Structure formats: C-alpha cells, structure tokens
CSV table of C-alpha atoms in Angstrom, one decimal:
chain,number,residue,atom,x,y,z
A,9,UNK,CA,53.2,-17.6,-7.6
A,10,UNK,CA,54.7,-15.3,-4.8
A,11,UNK,CA,53.0,-15.1,-1.4
A,12,UNK,CA,52.4,-11.4,-1.7
A,13,UNK,CA,50.2,-12.0,-4.8
A,14,UNK,CA,47.9,-14.4,-3.1
A,15,UNK,CA,44.7,-13.5,-1.3
A,16,UNK,CA,43.6,-14.4,2.2
A,17,UNK,CA,42.9,-18.1,1.4
A,18,UNK,CA,46.0,-18.6,-0.7
A,19,UNK,CA,44.5,-18.1,-4.1
A,20,UNK,CA,45.9,-15.6,-6.6
A,21,UNK,CA,44.7,-12.0,-5.8
A,22,UNK,CA,41.4,-11.2,-7.5
A,23,UNK,CA,40.9,-14.9,-8.4
A,24,UNK,CA,38.9,-17.7,-6.8
A,25,UNK,CA,38.9,-21.4,-7.1
A,26,UNK,CA,36.1,-22.5,-9.5
A,27,UNK,CA,34.2,-25.7,-9.9
A,28,UNK,CA,35.8,-28.8,-11.4
A,29,UNK,CA,35.8,-28.5,-15.2
A,30,UNK,CA,36.0,-32.1,-16.2
A,31,UNK,CA,36.5,-34.5,-13.3
A,32,UNK,CA,37.1,-34.7,-9.6
A,33,UNK,CA,40.2,-32.9,-8.5
A,34,UNK,CA,40.6,-30.9,-11.6
A,35,UNK,CA,39.9,-27.3,-10.4
A,36,UNK,CA,40.5,-24.2,-12.4
A,37,UNK,CA,41.0,-20.7,-11.2
A,38,UNK,CA,38.3,-18.1,-12.2
A,39,UNK,CA,38.5,-14.4,-12.0
A,40,UNK,CA,35.9,-12.7,-9.9
A,41,UNK,CA,34.9,-11.7,-6.4
A,42,UNK,CA,32.9,-14.8,-5.3
A,43,UNK,CA,30.3,-14.6,-8.1
A,44,UNK,CA,29.2,-18.2,-8.8
A,45,UNK,CA,29.7,-19.3,-12.4
A,46,UNK,CA,28.4,-22.3,-14.2
A,47,UNK,CA,31.0,-24.9,-15.1
A,48,UNK,CA,32.3,-24.8,-18.6
A,49,UNK,CA,31.4,-28.1,-20.4
A,50,UNK,CA,33.8,-29.5,-23.0
A,51,UNK,CA,33.0,-28.0,-26.4
A,52,UNK,CA,31.5,-24.8,-24.9
A,53,UNK,CA,34.7,-22.9,-24.2
A,54,UNK,CA,34.1,-19.2,-24.9
A,55,UNK,CA,30.3,-19.6,-25.6
A,56,UNK,CA,29.0,-18.0,-22.4
A,57,UNK,CA,26.3,-15.4,-22.5
A,58,UNK,CA,27.0,-12.0,-20.8
A,59,UNK,CA,23.5,-12.0,-19.2
A,60,UNK,CA,23.0,-13.3,-15.7
A,61,UNK,CA,20.9,-16.3,-16.5
A,62,UNK,CA,23.7,-18.2,-18.2
A,63,UNK,CA,22.0,-18.4,-21.6
A,64,UNK,CA,24.1,-19.6,-24.5
A,65,UNK,CA,25.7,-16.8,-26.4
A,66,UNK,CA,23.3,-15.3,-28.8
A,67,UNK,CA,23.5,-12.2,-31.0
A,68,UNK,CA,23.9,-9.0,-29.0
A,69,UNK,CA,20.5,-7.8,-30.2
A,70,UNK,CA,18.8,-11.0,-28.8
A,71,UNK,CA,20.5,-10.6,-25.5
A,72,UNK,CA,19.6,-6.9,-25.4
A,73,UNK,CA,16.0,-7.8,-26.2
A,74,UNK,CA,15.9,-10.4,-23.4
A,75,UNK,CA,17.3,-7.9,-20.9
A,76,UNK,CA,14.9,-5.1,-22.2
A,77,UNK,CA,11.9,-7.5,-21.7
A,78,UNK,CA,13.0,-8.3,-18.2
A,79,UNK,CA,13.6,-4.6,-17.4
A,80,UNK,CA,10.1,-3.8,-18.7
A,81,UNK,CA,8.6,-6.6,-16.6
A,82,UNK,CA,10.4,-5.4,-13.5
A,83,UNK,CA,9.4,-1.8,-14.2
A,84,UNK,CA,5.7,-2.8,-14.5
A,85,UNK,CA,5.9,-4.8,-11.3
A,86,UNK,CA,7.5,-1.8,-9.6
A,87,UNK,CA,4.8,0.5,-11.0
A,88,UNK,CA,2.0,-1.7,-9.7
A,89,UNK,CA,3.6,-1.8,-6.3
A,90,UNK,CA,4.0,2.0,-6.2
A,91,UNK,CA,0.3,2.3,-7.2
A,92,UNK,CA,-0.7,0.0,-4.4
A,93,UNK,CA,1.4,1.9,-1.9
A,94,UNK,CA,-0.1,5.2,-3.1
A,95,UNK,CA,-3.6,4.0,-2.6
A,96,UNK,CA,-2.7,2.7,0.8
A,97,UNK,CA,-1.2,6.1,1.8
A,98,UNK,CA,-4.3,7.9,0.6
A,99,UNK,CA,-6.6,5.5,2.5
A,100,UNK,CA,-4.4,6.1,5.7
A,101,UNK,CA,-4.7,9.9,5.1
A,102,UNK,CA,-8.4,9.7,4.7
A,103,UNK,CA,-8.8,7.5,7.8
A,104,UNK,CA,-6.6,9.8,9.9
A,105,UNK,CA,-8.7,12.9,8.8
A,106,UNK,CA,-12.0,11.0,9.8
A,107,UNK,CA,-10.5,10.1,13.1
A,108,UNK,CA,-9.4,13.6,13.8
A,109,UNK,CA,-12.9,14.9,13.0
A,110,UNK,CA,-14.4,12.3,15.3
A,111,UNK,CA,-12.0,13.2,18.1
A,112,UNK,CA,-12.8,16.9,17.7
A,113,UNK,CA,-16.5,16.2,18.0
A,114,UNK,CA,-15.9,14.1,21.1
A,115,UNK,CA,-13.9,17.0,22.6
A,116,UNK,CA,-16.8,19.4,22.1
A,117,UNK,CA,-19.3,16.8,23.4
A,118,UNK,CA,-17.2,16.3,26.6
A,119,UNK,CA,-16.9,20.0,27.0
A,120,UNK,CA,-20.7,20.4,26.9
A,121,UNK,CA,-21.2,17.4,29.2
A,122,UNK,CA,-18.7,18.9,31.7
A,123,UNK,CA,-20.7,22.1,31.8
A,124,UNK,CA,-24.0,20.1,32.4
A,125,UNK,CA,-22.4,18.1,35.2
A,126,UNK,CA,-20.9,21.1,36.8
A,127,UNK,CA,-24.3,22.9,36.9
A,128,UNK,CA,-26.0,19.7,38.3
A,129,UNK,CA,-23.4,19.4,41.0
A,130,UNK,CA,-23.8,23.0,42.0
A,131,UNK,CA,-27.6,22.6,42.2
A,132,UNK,CA,-27.3,19.4,44.2
A,133,UNK,CA,-24.9,21.0,46.7
A,134,UNK,CA,-27.2,24.0,47.0
A,135,UNK,CA,-30.2,21.7,47.7
A,136,UNK,CA,-28.2,19.7,50.3
A,137,UNK,CA,-27.1,22.9,52.1
A,138,UNK,CA,-30.5,24.5,52.1
A,139,UNK,CA,-32.1,22.8,55.1
A,140,UNK,CA,-33.1,19.6,57.0
A,141,UNK,CA,-36.2,18.8,55.0
A,142,UNK,CA,-34.2,18.8,51.8
A,143,UNK,CA,-31.7,16.4,53.3
A,144,UNK,CA,-34.4,13.9,54.2
A,145,UNK,CA,-35.8,14.2,50.6
A,146,UNK,CA,-32.3,13.8,49.2
A,147,UNK,CA,-31.6,10.6,51.3
A,148,UNK,CA,-35.0,9.2,50.3
A,149,UNK,CA,-34.3,9.8,46.7
A,150,UNK,CA,-30.8,8.2,46.9
A,151,UNK,CA,-32.3,5.1,48.6
A,152,UNK,CA,-35.0,4.9,46.0
A,153,UNK,CA,-32.5,5.1,43.1
A,154,UNK,CA,-30.4,2.3,44.7
A,155,UNK,CA,-33.4,0.1,45.1
A,156,UNK,CA,-34.6,0.8,41.5
A,157,UNK,CA,-31.1,-0.1,40.3
A,158,UNK,CA,-31.1,-3.5,42.1
A,159,UNK,CA,-34.7,-4.3,40.9
A,160,UNK,CA,-33.7,-3.5,37.3
A,161,UNK,CA,-30.6,-5.6,37.4
A,162,UNK,CA,-32.6,-8.5,38.9
A,163,UNK,CA,-35.2,-8.2,36.1
A,164,UNK,CA,-32.5,-8.1,33.4
A,165,UNK,CA,-30.8,-11.1,34.8
A,166,UNK,CA,-34.1,-13.0,34.8
A,167,UNK,CA,-34.9,-12.1,31.2
A,168,UNK,CA,-31.4,-13.3,30.0
A,169,UNK,CA,-31.9,-16.8,31.4
C-alpha cells in the first residue's frame, strides 16, 4: 500500500490493527477509529450483533427490544435523578427564603437595639457632664459592677467544679 494512504502509525487510513484472530502473530486489520472489537472466533464470521454488548446476532426485533429495554431503564434512572435534583433545588430555595426572613428580622432587631444604645449613651454622657456628685456616683456604680462581675465569675467557676 502506498505511504500516502497510511495513517500516522503506518496502518491503512481509516483502519487499525485488530486483535489476533487465531494465534500469536496473526493480526488482522479492522475498520474503525479505535473502537475496541471482540475477536472473531473460528466459525463465527459474520455473526456479530450490531448492539454494543457484543451479543450474538439475533433477529432485528430482539435486538431492538433489548435496546428499547435499556433505553427505558436509562430514562427511568434519569427521571429519578431529575426528581431528586428538583426536590433538592426546592429545599435550597425554601432554606434561602427562611434565612432571608431571619436576616431581615435580625436587621430590624439591630436597628432597634442601636436606637436603645444611642439613647442610653446620651443619658449617660448627660449624667457625667451634670456635676461632681454625679461623677462620684458614676465611679461608685462602675466599681460596684466590676466587683459584681468578678464575684459572679468566681461563683460560676466554683459551681462547675
């Protein structure tokens, strides 16, 4: 065969080297683009099935029935996977809506808490600016809160042990 008709590896263009048909060293050329084929055993020449599982040649109706059954099985499998994905998507949507509602309520809670803290800070600074007696009262209250905090932490650590 001429060099121009051969492929990259030296085989005829559009053909590939197949498996040994009868014994070692007896290779045959097969047409195809690298699709593996089962070896042809002696006495089975021309009896290959067109389906991909390599079944023996049967009547076209039987082969069609086998392929139809396999298609239905694969379609059912695909339908169940689509159903699962749909339920997952709905669960994700529901969860996202719940989280958005929760975040909106937290936003309104933080807004109201900011208003309360702002008012408390204004009252506290007004009290601190008002006079010397209020400053003494304020320092006494701060020291008392710190002492109460340490006493409570000591009591809680004793109850845990």
